[in-house]
Amino acid sequence: MAIKRIQEEENASYFITFTCVKWISLISEAENYEAFYKWFKYLKTIDVKVLAYVIMPNHFHAIFHIPTNCPKTINQIVSNGKRFIAYDIVKQLGLKNNEKLLNFLFEKWLY
């Protein structure tokens, strides 16, 4: 989410999008599509509706509806989802022994 302000509107739908670092196809390299479906299952538990989505090899788009009674803001939902998916990508790359990509990511974020 490029906007750096808290989105607090209740009973609203939001278009969200996020991309992998340097547009690398991390989602497909890690075969990580299942992490998104796990996230969607969690969203159901807090009454967030996934109205539409597309998972691409290096980015993601969705429209989420946040009901009035939702315990989290859209900012929290997106940041938690991105964190969960990022950790899962690293885990999957490790299981696939993709050292080249893991080293690139490590160097990218270490310095």
XYZ file of C-alpha atoms in Angstrom, residues 30-106:
77
model
C 8.872 -20.315 -4.389
C 5.637 -21.859 -5.718
C 4.058 -19.858 -2.939
C 0.454 -19.469 -4.061
C -0.806 -21.519 -1.111
C 0.326 -18.802 1.322
C -2.243 -16.446 -0.219
C -5.022 -19.004 0.234
C -4.021 -19.463 3.884
C -4.203 -15.681 4.283
C -7.662 -15.656 2.685
C -8.824 -18.324 5.175
C -7.636 -16.122 8.030
C -9.447 -13.116 6.529
C -12.710 -15.078 6.634
C -12.298 -15.472 10.409
C -12.362 -11.669 10.826
C -15.225 -11.225 8.328
C -13.088 -9.645 5.585
C -14.442 -10.556 2.171
C -12.074 -11.155 -0.724
C -14.168 -9.800 -3.588
C -11.589 -10.313 -6.313
C -7.926 -11.182 -6.611
C -5.168 -12.113 -9.007
C -1.877 -13.675 -7.961
C 0.854 -13.086 -10.518
C 4.421 -14.477 -10.475
C 5.792 -11.227 -9.018
C 2.822 -9.221 -7.741
C -0.673 -9.380 -6.296
C -3.905 -7.410 -6.715
C -7.122 -7.733 -4.727
C -10.302 -6.040 -3.661
C -11.135 -6.609 0.004
C -14.301 -5.530 1.761
C -13.732 -4.533 5.397
C -16.957 -4.672 7.448
C -17.831 -2.321 10.270
C -17.163 -4.935 12.942
C -13.687 -5.886 11.685
C -11.116 -5.880 14.510
C -8.312 -4.748 12.177
C -7.758 -1.860 9.776
C -6.926 -2.422 6.130
C -3.389 -1.243 6.947
C -2.980 -3.981 9.559
C -4.525 -6.607 7.297
C -2.215 -5.821 4.383
C 0.960 -5.456 6.459
C 0.310 -8.726 8.311
C -0.482 -10.524 5.057
C 2.657 -9.238 3.359
C 4.778 -10.295 6.334
C 3.219 -13.777 6.466
C 3.685 -14.273 2.718
C 7.273 -12.948 2.742
C 8.308 -15.339 5.524
C 6.677 -18.194 3.654
C 8.487 -17.274 0.420
C 11.839 -17.380 2.229
C 10.910 -20.711 3.823
C 9.892 -22.221 0.487
C 13.033 -20.946 -1.262
C 15.064 -22.606 1.496
C 13.228 -25.901 1.046
C 13.961 -25.670 -2.681
C 17.649 -24.934 -1.962
C 17.482 -21.775 -4.061
C 20.664 -20.349 -2.532
C 21.225 -17.839 -5.340
C 17.911 -16.098 -4.753
C 18.156 -16.354 -0.958
C 21.641 -14.795 -1.046
C 20.377 -11.977 -3.270
C 17.524 -11.238 -0.857
C 19.855 -11.417 2.136
